[in-house]
Amino acid sequence: MSQLRFVVFGSNGQLGQRLARRLRELDLPVEVFAFTSADIDVRQRANVNEVIRSLRPDWVVNAAAFTAVDRCEREPDLAFGVNALALRWQVEAADAVGARVCNFSTDYVFNGQSVEPYREWDRVDPLGVYGRSKLGGECELRVGIDLNIRTAWLMSASAGNIASTVVRLAKEGSVLRFVGDQVGSPTVADDLSEASIQLMLSACTGHFHVVNGGTASWYEVVRWILTSLGRDLDQVVEISAASIVDRYPAPRPGYSVLSTATYSAAIGRATDDWHDAVERVVRELDLQ
C-alpha cells in the first residue's frame, strides 16, 4: 500500500486530537499533518489553500467546528464562517490536488420531530443557526468524492464535555440537573475516530451516521455515569427542556437518534453500545 497523507484541521478539539493520534498509530504507511485552530483559521481561503496545496494530502479531515449552539444564535456569521464557508475553501483546494474531504456534521441538521432513528436520506430541517451552518458545510461537499459523517452527543476523557464535567461535579458532591425529555445518541470520541478512519480507508463516500448504539436522554446518561462511579443516583435530578429555555435559548431537537445501519453495512460491524463506551470514558476520567 502506498503512503497515505492526511491533513487534519481542528486537532485541538476532543475529536481532532483523537483522529490525529489514531491515524499515527495505524499499522500502515501514513503521514499526518495536524493543525489546531491557533495554527490555521479555516475561515481564511488563503490559509487553507496554502496548507492543502503545499502538502498535497490524500485526505483533508475537517474536525474544526464552532459547536457552542447558544453562541451560534448570537454569532451567526462566525458559525457559518467556521462550519460552512471553511468547507468551501477545503473542497476547492482538495479538488486542485486530487484530495478527498472527510467532514463531520451533526444530528442538529434534523428537526427532532421523528419517532424513529434518522437515516442518511431523511429530510433535513435544522431548527437553529448551528444546524443550518453545519448543513451549509455539507452542501459544499462533492457527491461521489467526499465523506460526510454525522454524529451526536460527543463525549471523551478530555476536559470541557458532559462526561468530564459530570465526573468532576459528582466528586464535588454537587446536585446535578439534566434534561430527561430530549432523546439522542450518546457517542464517545474514540469510537467515532476509529469508525471514521475505517470509512476513509474503505474509500466510502456520501453521508454516514456514526454514533454509539442505543438511545438515551442526558438524564439517563448522567445516571449511568454516576452508576459507573459508584455514586448515589439521587445526586441527579430530572428536569424538562422547557424549564431551562431562558438560559439555553438555542432550539434543540427533541428526538435526534441517528441510525447507523448504513455504517454497519459498509464496514461489516456495529458500533459499541453507548453504556459500554461511556463506562470506558468514566474509568479513564476517574483515574485522572
PDB file of C-alpha atoms in Angstrom:
ATOM      1  CA  MET A   1       0.000   0.000   0.000  1.00  0.00           C
ATOM      2  CA  SER A   2       1.388   3.408  -0.930  1.00  0.00           C
ATOM      3  CA  GLN A   3       1.810   6.030   1.749  1.00  0.00           C
ATOM      4  CA  LEU A   4      -1.356   7.912   2.683  1.00  0.00           C
ATOM      5  CA  ARG A   5      -1.151  11.556   3.646  1.00  0.00           C
ATOM      6  CA  PHE A   6      -3.743  13.202   5.927  1.00  0.00           C
ATOM      7  CA  VAL A   7      -4.266  16.853   6.819  1.00  0.00           C
ATOM      8  CA  VAL A   8      -6.361  17.249   9.971  1.00  0.00           C
ATOM      9  CA  PHE A   9      -7.929  20.612  10.820  1.00  0.00           C
ATOM     10  CA  GLY A  10      -9.206  21.238  14.354  1.00  0.00           C
ATOM     11  CA  SER A  11      -6.690  18.949  16.035  1.00  0.00           C
ATOM     12  CA  ASN A  12      -7.081  20.757  19.367  1.00  0.00           C
ATOM     13  CA  GLY A  13     -10.676  19.515  19.812  1.00  0.00           C
ATOM     14  CA  GLN A  14     -11.672  16.273  21.503  1.00  0.00           C
ATOM     15  CA  LEU A  15     -12.357  14.611  18.139  1.00  0.00           C
ATOM     16  CA  GLY A  16      -9.439  16.123  16.214  1.00  0.00           C
ATOM     17  CA  GLN A  17      -6.925  15.110  18.895  1.00  0.00           C
ATOM     18  CA  ARG A  18      -8.036  11.505  18.771  1.00  0.00           C
ATOM     19  CA  LEU A  19      -8.230  11.349  14.999  1.00  0.00           C
ATOM     20  CA  ALA A  20      -4.674  12.610  14.587  1.00  0.00           C
ATOM     21  CA  ARG A  21      -3.347  10.263  17.250  1.00  0.00           C
ATOM     22  CA  ARG A  22      -5.170   7.197  15.926  1.00  0.00           C
ATOM     23  CA  LEU A  23      -4.084   7.907  12.348  1.00  0.00           C
ATOM     24  CA  ARG A  24      -0.456   7.987  13.510  1.00  0.00           C
ATOM     25  CA  GLU A  25      -0.946   4.660  15.289  1.00  0.00           C
ATOM     26  CA  LEU A  26      -2.154   2.849  12.175  1.00  0.00           C
ATOM     27  CA  ASP A  27      -0.069  -0.103  11.074  1.00  0.00           C
ATOM     28  CA  LEU A  28       0.124   1.486   7.645  1.00  0.00           C
ATOM     29  CA  PRO A  29       2.495   3.897   5.877  1.00  0.00           C
ATOM     30  CA  VAL A  30       0.887   7.256   6.728  1.00  0.00           C
ATOM     31  CA  GLU A  31       1.836  10.886   7.205  1.00  0.00           C
ATOM     32  CA  VAL A  32      -0.372  13.053   9.407  1.00  0.00           C
ATOM     33  CA  PHE A  33      -0.240  16.845   9.461  1.00  0.00           C
ATOM     34  CA  ALA A  34      -2.418  18.178  12.273  1.00  0.00           C
ATOM     35  CA  PHE A  35      -3.387  21.832  12.669  1.00  0.00           C
ATOM     36  CA  THR A  36      -5.114  23.481  15.617  1.00  0.00           C
ATOM     37  CA  SER A  37      -7.414  26.486  15.373  1.00  0.00           C
ATOM     38  CA  ALA A  38      -4.467  28.575  16.546  1.00  0.00           C
ATOM     39  CA  ASP A  39      -2.348  27.277  13.656  1.00  0.00           C
ATOM     40  CA  ILE A  40      -4.899  27.803  10.907  1.00  0.00           C
ATOM     41  CA  ASP A  41      -8.011  29.962  10.724  1.00  0.00           C
ATOM     42  CA  VAL A  42     -10.130  27.738   8.475  1.00  0.00           C
ATOM     43  CA  ARG A  43     -12.290  30.725   7.537  1.00  0.00           C
ATOM     44  CA  GLN A  44      -9.413  32.210   5.558  1.00  0.00           C
ATOM     45  CA  ARG A  45      -9.204  30.928   1.987  1.00  0.00           C
ATOM     46  CA  ALA A  46      -5.519  31.773   1.570  1.00  0.00           C
ATOM     47  CA  ASN A  47      -4.524  29.871   4.722  1.00  0.00           C
ATOM     48  CA  VAL A  48      -6.451  26.753   3.797  1.00  0.00           C
ATOM     49  CA  ASN A  49      -5.212  26.808   0.215  1.00  0.00           C
ATOM     50  CA  GLU A  50      -1.585  27.179   1.253  1.00  0.00           C
ATOM     51  CA  VAL A  51      -1.705  24.177   3.577  1.00  0.00           C
ATOM     52  CA  ILE A  52      -3.548  21.816   1.255  1.00  0.00           C
ATOM     53  CA  ARG A  53      -1.777  22.794  -1.958  1.00  0.00           C
ATOM     54  CA  SER A  54       1.674  22.570  -0.365  1.00  0.00           C
ATOM     55  CA  LEU A  55       1.134  19.254   1.458  1.00  0.00           C
ATOM     56  CA  ARG A  56      -0.979  17.586  -1.263  1.00  0.00           C
ATOM     57  CA  PRO A  57      -2.775  15.127   1.041  1.00  0.00           C
ATOM     58  CA  ASP A  58      -4.934  12.174   0.066  1.00  0.00           C
ATOM     59  CA  TRP A  59      -7.483  13.198   2.711  1.00  0.00           C
ATOM     60  CA  VAL A  60      -8.426  16.542   4.234  1.00  0.00           C
ATOM     61  CA  VAL A  61     -10.107  15.791   7.570  1.00  0.00           C
ATOM     62  CA  ASN A  62     -12.258  18.625   8.857  1.00  0.00           C
ATOM     63  CA  ALA A  63     -12.650  18.290  12.620  1.00  0.00           C
ATOM     64  CA  ALA A  64     -12.760  22.074  13.067  1.00  0.00           C
ATOM     65  CA  ALA A  65     -16.169  23.329  14.177  1.00  0.00           C
ATOM     66  CA  PHE A  66     -17.982  26.019  16.124  1.00  0.00           C
ATOM     67  CA  THR A  67     -20.203  23.847  18.320  1.00  0.00           C
ATOM     68  CA  ALA A  68     -21.403  26.238  21.033  1.00  0.00           C
ATOM     69  CA  VAL A  69     -25.036  26.098  19.925  1.00  0.00           C
ATOM     70  CA  ASP A  70     -26.263  29.009  22.043  1.00  0.00           C
ATOM     71  CA  ARG A  71     -23.394  31.253  20.928  1.00  0.00           C
ATOM     72  CA  CYS A  72     -24.206  30.315  17.328  1.00  0.00           C
ATOM     73  CA  GLU A  73     -27.590  32.036  17.736  1.00  0.00           C
ATOM     74  CA  ARG A  74     -25.797  35.216  18.831  1.00  0.00           C
ATOM     75  CA  GLU A  75     -22.882  34.962  16.390  1.00  0.00           C
ATOM     76  CA  PRO A  76     -24.266  33.535  13.132  1.00  0.00           C
ATOM     77  CA  ASP A  77     -21.503  34.997  10.972  1.00  0.00           C
ATOM     78  CA  LEU A  78     -18.873  33.173  12.995  1.00  0.00           C
ATOM     79  CA  ALA A  79     -20.921  29.962  12.936  1.00  0.00           C
ATOM     80  CA  PHE A  80     -21.338  29.993   9.155  1.00  0.00           C
ATOM     81  CA  GLY A  81     -17.711  31.017   8.673  1.00  0.00           C
ATOM     82  CA  VAL A  82     -16.319  28.050  10.606  1.00  0.00           C
ATOM     83  CA  ASN A  83     -18.977  25.436   9.869  1.00  0.00           C
ATOM     84  CA  ALA A  84     -19.841  26.230   6.245  1.00  0.00           C
ATOM     85  CA  LEU A  85     -17.506  28.616   4.430  1.00  0.00           C
ATOM     86  CA  ALA A  86     -14.427  26.759   5.662  1.00  0.00           C
ATOM     87  CA  LEU A  87     -15.675  23.685   3.802  1.00  0.00           C
ATOM     88  CA  ARG A  88     -15.822  25.647   0.559  1.00  0.00           C
ATOM     89  CA  TRP A  89     -12.142  26.529   0.870  1.00  0.00           C
ATOM     90  CA  GLN A  90     -11.173  22.983   1.837  1.00  0.00           C
ATOM     91  CA  VAL A  91     -13.090  21.398  -1.043  1.00  0.00           C
ATOM     92  CA  GLU A  92     -11.719  23.951  -3.509  1.00  0.00           C
ATOM     93  CA  ALA A  93      -8.113  23.251  -2.511  1.00  0.00           C
ATOM     94  CA  ALA A  94      -8.682  19.495  -2.256  1.00  0.00           C
ATOM     95  CA  ASP A  95     -10.100  19.483  -5.769  1.00  0.00           C
ATOM     96  CA  ALA A  96      -6.962  21.193  -7.065  1.00  0.00           C
ATOM     97  CA  VAL A  97      -4.649  18.482  -5.693  1.00  0.00           C
ATOM     98  CA  GLY A  98      -6.881  15.430  -6.138  1.00  0.00           C
ATOM     99  CA  ALA A  99      -7.654  15.010  -2.432  1.00  0.00           C
ATOM    100  CA  ARG A 100     -10.870  13.984  -0.749  1.00  0.00           C
ATOM    101  CA  VAL A 101     -12.563  15.656   2.223  1.00  0.00           C
ATOM    102  CA  CYS A 102     -13.903  13.946   5.334  1.00  0.00           C
ATOM    103  CA  ASN A 103     -16.271  16.302   7.144  1.00  0.00           C
ATOM    104  CA  PHE A 104     -18.045  15.930  10.490  1.00  0.00           C
ATOM    105  CA  SER A 105     -21.613  17.126  10.838  1.00  0.00           C
ATOM    106  CA  THR A 106     -24.392  16.804  13.388  1.00  0.00           C
ATOM    107  CA  ASP A 107     -27.795  15.474  14.381  1.00  0.00           C
ATOM    108  CA  TYR A 108     -28.874  19.141  14.539  1.00  0.00           C
ATOM    109  CA  VAL A 109     -29.481  19.116  10.769  1.00  0.00           C
ATOM    110  CA  PHE A 110     -32.784  17.371  11.637  1.00  0.00           C
ATOM    111  CA  ASN A 111     -35.801  18.972  13.333  1.00  0.00           C
ATOM    112  CA  GLY A 112     -36.217  16.294  16.006  1.00  0.00           C
ATOM    113  CA  GLN A 113     -39.846  15.501  15.192  1.00  0.00           C
ATOM    114  CA  SER A 114     -39.232  11.928  14.070  1.00  0.00           C
ATOM    115  CA  VAL A 115     -40.342   8.914  16.108  1.00  0.00           C
ATOM    116  CA  GLU A 116     -37.703   6.580  14.682  1.00  0.00           C
ATOM    117  CA  PRO A 117     -33.942   6.887  14.139  1.00  0.00           C
ATOM    118  CA  TYR A 118     -32.928   9.269  11.373  1.00  0.00           C
ATOM    119  CA  ARG A 119     -31.427   7.744   8.248  1.00  0.00           C
ATOM    120  CA  GLU A 120     -28.992   9.477   5.935  1.00  0.00           C
ATOM    121  CA  TRP A 121     -31.738  10.094   3.358  1.00  0.00           C
ATOM    122  CA  ASP A 122     -34.286  11.649   5.696  1.00  0.00           C
ATOM    123  CA  ARG A 123     -35.263  15.257   5.081  1.00  0.00           C
ATOM    124  CA  VAL A 124     -33.004  17.785   6.748  1.00  0.00           C
ATOM    125  CA  ASP A 125     -34.692  20.686   8.541  1.00  0.00           C
ATOM    126  CA  PRO A 126     -32.415  22.369  11.099  1.00  0.00           C
ATOM    127  CA  LEU A 127     -34.070  24.391  13.842  1.00  0.00           C
ATOM    128  CA  GLY A 128     -31.300  26.859  14.642  1.00  0.00           C
ATOM    129  CA  VAL A 129     -28.138  28.557  13.433  1.00  0.00           C
ATOM    130  CA  TYR A 130     -25.824  25.741  14.481  1.00  0.00           C
ATOM    131  CA  GLY A 131     -27.714  23.128  12.466  1.00  0.00           C
ATOM    132  CA  ARG A 132     -28.116  25.450   9.481  1.00  0.00           C
ATOM    133  CA  SER A 133     -24.411  26.277   9.449  1.00  0.00           C
ATOM    134  CA  LYS A 134     -23.429  22.615   9.593  1.00  0.00           C
ATOM    135  CA  LEU A 135     -25.869  21.848   6.795  1.00  0.00           C
ATOM    136  CA  GLY A 136     -24.223  24.655   4.840  1.00  0.00           C
ATOM    137  CA  GLY A 137     -20.920  22.838   5.176  1.00  0.00           C
ATOM    138  CA  GLU A 138     -22.491  19.601   3.964  1.00  0.00           C
ATOM    139  CA  CYS A 139     -23.748  21.398   0.850  1.00  0.00           C
ATOM    140  CA  GLU A 140     -20.161  22.295  -0.129  1.00  0.00           C
ATOM    141  CA  LEU A 141     -19.086  18.642  -0.389  1.00  0.00           C
ATOM    142  CA  ARG A 142     -18.725  16.850  -3.725  1.00  0.00           C
ATOM    143  CA  VAL A 143     -21.098  13.984  -4.498  1.00  0.00           C
ATOM    144  CA  GLY A 144     -19.280  10.705  -5.082  1.00  0.00           C
ATOM    145  CA  ILE A 145     -15.952  12.057  -3.814  1.00  0.00           C
ATOM    146  CA  ASP A 146     -16.233  13.370  -0.268  1.00  0.00           C
ATOM    147  CA  LEU A 147     -17.320  11.773   3.003  1.00  0.00           C
ATOM    148  CA  ASN A 148     -19.747  13.389   5.455  1.00  0.00           C
ATOM    149  CA  ILE A 149     -20.115  11.838   8.913  1.00  0.00           C
ATOM    150  CA  ARG A 150     -22.997  12.962  11.105  1.00  0.00           C
ATOM    151  CA  THR A 151     -22.607  12.313  14.805  1.00  0.00           C
ATOM    152  CA  ALA A 152     -24.139  13.460  18.086  1.00  0.00           C
ATOM    153  CA  TRP A 153     -23.686  13.991  21.819  1.00  0.00           C
ATOM    154  CA  LEU A 154     -19.897  13.675  21.742  1.00  0.00           C
ATOM    155  CA  MET A 155     -18.012  12.765  24.933  1.00  0.00           C
ATOM    156  CA  SER A 156     -14.442  11.899  25.865  1.00  0.00           C
ATOM    157  CA  ALA A 157     -11.936  11.929  28.688  1.00  0.00           C
ATOM    158  CA  SER A 158     -10.847  15.424  27.609  1.00  0.00           C
ATOM    159  CA  ALA A 159     -11.982  18.468  29.549  1.00  0.00           C
ATOM    160  CA  GLY A 160     -14.973  20.525  28.505  1.00  0.00           C
ATOM    161  CA  ASN A 161     -17.651  17.938  27.674  1.00  0.00           C
ATOM    162  CA  ILE A 162     -20.587  16.408  29.526  1.00  0.00           C
ATOM    163  CA  ALA A 163     -18.734  13.326  30.742  1.00  0.00           C
ATOM    164  CA  SER A 164     -15.757  15.170  32.190  1.00  0.00           C
ATOM    165  CA  THR A 165     -17.984  17.848  33.718  1.00  0.00           C
ATOM    166  CA  VAL A 166     -20.321  15.329  35.371  1.00  0.00           C
ATOM    167  CA  VAL A 167     -17.447  13.283  36.808  1.00  0.00           C
ATOM    168  CA  ARG A 168     -15.895  16.413  38.305  1.00  0.00           C
ATOM    169  CA  LEU A 169     -19.171  17.715  39.765  1.00  0.00           C
ATOM    170  CA  ALA A 170     -20.156  14.294  41.078  1.00  0.00           C
ATOM    171  CA  LYS A 171     -16.907  14.021  43.004  1.00  0.00           C
ATOM    172  CA  GLU A 172     -17.535  17.501  44.429  1.00  0.00           C
ATOM    173  CA  GLY A 173     -20.924  16.318  45.682  1.00  0.00           C
ATOM    174  CA  SER A 174     -22.899  18.775  43.549  1.00  0.00           C
ATOM    175  CA  VAL A 175     -26.561  18.208  42.759  1.00  0.00           C
ATOM    176  CA  LEU A 176     -26.854  17.614  39.003  1.00  0.00           C
ATOM    177  CA  ARG A 177     -29.870  18.699  36.945  1.00  0.00           C
ATOM    178  CA  PHE A 178     -30.244  17.258  33.467  1.00  0.00           C
ATOM    179  CA  VAL A 179     -32.945  17.183  30.817  1.00  0.00           C
ATOM    180  CA  GLY A 180     -34.953  13.991  30.539  1.00  0.00           C
ATOM    181  CA  ASP A 181     -37.285  14.813  27.638  1.00  0.00           C
ATOM    182  CA  GLN A 182     -34.728  15.092  24.823  1.00  0.00           C
ATOM    183  CA  VAL A 183     -33.505  11.807  23.374  1.00  0.00           C
ATOM    184  CA  GLY A 184     -30.407  11.244  21.265  1.00  0.00           C
ATOM    185  CA  SER A 185     -27.382   9.081  20.506  1.00  0.00           C
ATOM    186  CA  PRO A 186     -24.511   9.306  23.019  1.00  0.00           C
ATOM    187  CA  THR A 187     -21.149   8.990  21.256  1.00  0.00           C
ATOM    188  CA  VAL A 188     -17.596   8.555  22.501  1.00  0.00           C
ATOM    189  CA  ALA A 189     -14.897  10.366  20.540  1.00  0.00           C
ATOM    190  CA  ASP A 190     -12.501   7.394  20.493  1.00  0.00           C
ATOM    191  CA  ASP A 191     -15.155   5.180  18.894  1.00  0.00           C
ATOM    192  CA  LEU A 192     -16.101   7.872  16.388  1.00  0.00           C
ATOM    193  CA  SER A 193     -12.446   8.343  15.437  1.00  0.00           C
ATOM    194  CA  GLU A 194     -11.931   4.635  14.824  1.00  0.00           C
ATOM    195  CA  ALA A 195     -15.128   4.328  12.770  1.00  0.00           C
ATOM    196  CA  SER A 196     -14.295   7.410  10.705  1.00  0.00           C
ATOM    197  CA  ILE A 197     -10.845   6.110   9.849  1.00  0.00           C
ATOM    198  CA  GLN A 198     -12.343   2.800   8.744  1.00  0.00           C
ATOM    199  CA  LEU A 199     -14.724   4.660   6.427  1.00  0.00           C
ATOM    200  CA  MET A 200     -11.850   6.642   4.922  1.00  0.00           C
ATOM    201  CA  LEU A 201      -9.650   3.583   4.458  1.00  0.00           C
ATOM    202  CA  SER A 202     -12.605   1.823   2.813  1.00  0.00           C
ATOM    203  CA  ALA A 203     -12.930   4.704   0.312  1.00  0.00           C
ATOM    204  CA  CYS A 204     -16.523   5.387   1.327  1.00  0.00           C
ATOM    205  CA  THR A 205     -18.308   8.483   0.051  1.00  0.00           C
ATOM    206  CA  GLY A 206     -21.547  10.262   0.877  1.00  0.00           C
ATOM    207  CA  HIS A 207     -23.380  10.610   4.183  1.00  0.00           C
ATOM    208  CA  PHE A 208     -22.876   8.241   7.124  1.00  0.00           C
ATOM    209  CA  HIS A 209     -24.338   8.391  10.613  1.00  0.00           C
ATOM    210  CA  VAL A 210     -21.819   7.259  13.236  1.00  0.00           C
ATOM    211  CA  VAL A 211     -22.863   7.153  16.890  1.00  0.00           C
ATOM    212  CA  ASN A 212     -22.684   4.569  19.634  1.00  0.00           C
ATOM    213  CA  GLY A 213     -25.526   2.075  19.789  1.00  0.00           C
ATOM    214  CA  GLY A 214     -28.694   2.662  21.790  1.00  0.00           C
ATOM    215  CA  THR A 215     -30.609   5.779  22.790  1.00  0.00           C
ATOM    216  CA  ALA A 216     -30.822   7.918  25.913  1.00  0.00           C
ATOM    217  CA  SER A 217     -31.689  11.269  27.395  1.00  0.00           C
ATOM    218  CA  TRP A 218     -28.971  13.320  29.047  1.00  0.00           C
ATOM    219  CA  TYR A 219     -30.588  12.456  32.388  1.00  0.00           C
ATOM    220  CA  GLU A 220     -30.129   8.749  31.618  1.00  0.00           C
ATOM    221  CA  VAL A 221     -26.534   9.304  30.521  1.00  0.00           C
ATOM    222  CA  VAL A 222     -25.732  11.082  33.775  1.00  0.00           C
ATOM    223  CA  ARG A 223     -27.365   8.313  35.820  1.00  0.00           C
ATOM    224  CA  TRP A 224     -25.134   5.815  34.041  1.00  0.00           C
ATOM    225  CA  ILE A 225     -22.040   7.927  34.732  1.00  0.00           C
ATOM    226  CA  LEU A 226     -22.980   8.047  38.421  1.00  0.00           C
ATOM    227  CA  THR A 227     -23.558   4.287  38.402  1.00  0.00           C
ATOM    228  CA  SER A 228     -20.125   3.751  36.849  1.00  0.00           C
ATOM    229  CA  LEU A 229     -18.592   5.926  39.572  1.00  0.00           C
ATOM    230  CA  GLY A 230     -20.488   4.110  42.337  1.00  0.00           C
ATOM    231  CA  ARG A 231     -22.275   7.325  43.315  1.00  0.00           C
ATOM    232  CA  ASP A 232     -25.778   7.840  44.689  1.00  0.00           C
ATOM    233  CA  LEU A 233     -28.277   8.183  41.829  1.00  0.00           C
ATOM    234  CA  ASP A 234     -30.219  10.735  43.878  1.00  0.00           C
ATOM    235  CA  GLN A 235     -27.407  13.151  43.047  1.00  0.00           C
ATOM    236  CA  VAL A 236     -29.065  13.791  39.658  1.00  0.00           C
ATOM    237  CA  VAL A 237     -32.474  15.422  39.231  1.00  0.00           C
ATOM    238  CA  GLU A 238     -34.528  15.124  36.053  1.00  0.00           C
ATOM    239  CA  ILE A 239     -35.739  18.406  34.557  1.00  0.00           C
ATOM    240  CA  SER A 240     -37.571  19.392  31.365  1.00  0.00           C
ATOM    241  CA  ALA A 241     -36.117  21.207  28.377  1.00  0.00           C
ATOM    242  CA  ALA A 242     -38.772  23.902  28.775  1.00  0.00           C
ATOM    243  CA  SER A 243     -37.545  24.715  32.284  1.00  0.00           C
ATOM    244  CA  ILE A 244     -34.133  25.925  31.052  1.00  0.00           C
ATOM    245  CA  VAL A 245     -35.022  27.564  27.749  1.00  0.00           C
ATOM    246  CA  ASP A 246     -34.305  31.026  29.179  1.00  0.00           C
ATOM    247  CA  ARG A 247     -30.715  30.023  29.958  1.00  0.00           C
ATOM    248  CA  TYR A 248     -30.136  27.955  26.808  1.00  0.00           C
ATOM    249  CA  PRO A 249     -32.074  29.708  24.023  1.00  0.00           C
ATOM    250  CA  ALA A 250     -30.870  27.705  21.002  1.00  0.00           C
ATOM    251  CA  PRO A 251     -33.552  25.288  19.785  1.00  0.00           C
ATOM    252  CA  ARG A 252     -32.587  21.667  20.341  1.00  0.00           C
ATOM    253  CA  PRO A 253     -34.174  18.679  18.587  1.00  0.00           C
ATOM    254  CA  GLY A 254     -36.399  16.686  20.918  1.00  0.00           C
ATOM    255  CA  TYR A 255     -35.553  13.390  19.235  1.00  0.00           C
ATOM    256  CA  SER A 256     -32.297  13.125  17.306  1.00  0.00           C
ATOM    257  CA  VAL A 257     -31.396   9.452  17.378  1.00  0.00           C
ATOM    258  CA  LEU A 258     -29.293   8.501  14.343  1.00  0.00           C
ATOM    259  CA  SER A 259     -29.466   5.132  12.608  1.00  0.00           C
ATOM    260  CA  THR A 260     -26.067   3.510  11.990  1.00  0.00           C
ATOM    261  CA  ALA A 261     -27.371   0.828   9.622  1.00  0.00           C
ATOM    262  CA  THR A 262     -25.519   2.314   6.652  1.00  0.00           C
ATOM    263  CA  TYR A 263     -22.227   2.355   8.547  1.00  0.00           C
ATOM    264  CA  SER A 264     -22.737  -1.263   9.615  1.00  0.00           C
ATOM    265  CA  ALA A 265     -23.493  -2.297   6.025  1.00  0.00           C
ATOM    266  CA  ALA A 266     -20.334  -0.589   4.757  1.00  0.00           C
ATOM    267  CA  ILE A 267     -17.894  -1.765   7.440  1.00  0.00           C
ATOM    268  CA  GLY A 268     -19.479  -5.068   8.450  1.00  0.00           C
ATOM    269  CA  ARG A 269     -19.894  -4.396  12.149  1.00  0.00           C
ATOM    270  CA  ALA A 270     -21.991  -2.311  14.509  1.00  0.00           C
ATOM    271  CA  THR A 271     -20.746   0.378  16.869  1.00  0.00           C
ATOM    272  CA  ASP A 272     -20.460  -0.441  20.588  1.00  0.00           C
ATOM    273  CA  ASP A 273     -23.419   0.225  22.872  1.00  0.00           C
ATOM    274  CA  TRP A 274     -23.214   3.646  24.480  1.00  0.00           C
ATOM    275  CA  HIS A 275     -23.276   2.196  28.018  1.00  0.00           C
ATOM    276  CA  ASP A 276     -20.013   0.315  27.426  1.00  0.00           C
ATOM    277  CA  ALA A 277     -18.410   3.243  25.610  1.00  0.00           C
ATOM    278  CA  VAL A 278     -19.305   5.812  28.276  1.00  0.00           C
ATOM    279  CA  GLU A 279     -18.172   3.472  31.050  1.00  0.00           C
ATOM    280  CA  ARG A 280     -14.739   3.329  29.389  1.00  0.00           C
ATOM    281  CA  VAL A 281     -14.583   7.133  29.401  1.00  0.00           C
ATOM    282  CA  VAL A 282     -15.630   7.314  33.052  1.00  0.00           C
ATOM    283  CA  ARG A 283     -12.926   4.820  34.076  1.00  0.00           C
ATOM    284  CA  GLU A 284     -10.322   6.939  32.300  1.00  0.00           C
ATOM    285  CA  LEU A 285     -11.602  10.146  33.896  1.00  0.00           C
ATOM    286  CA  ASP A 286     -11.734   8.535  37.326  1.00  0.00           C
ATOM    287  CA  LEU A 287      -8.014   7.803  37.127  1.00  0.00           C
ATOM    288  CA  GLN A 288      -7.055  11.382  36.296  1.00  0.00           C
TER     289      GLN A 288
END
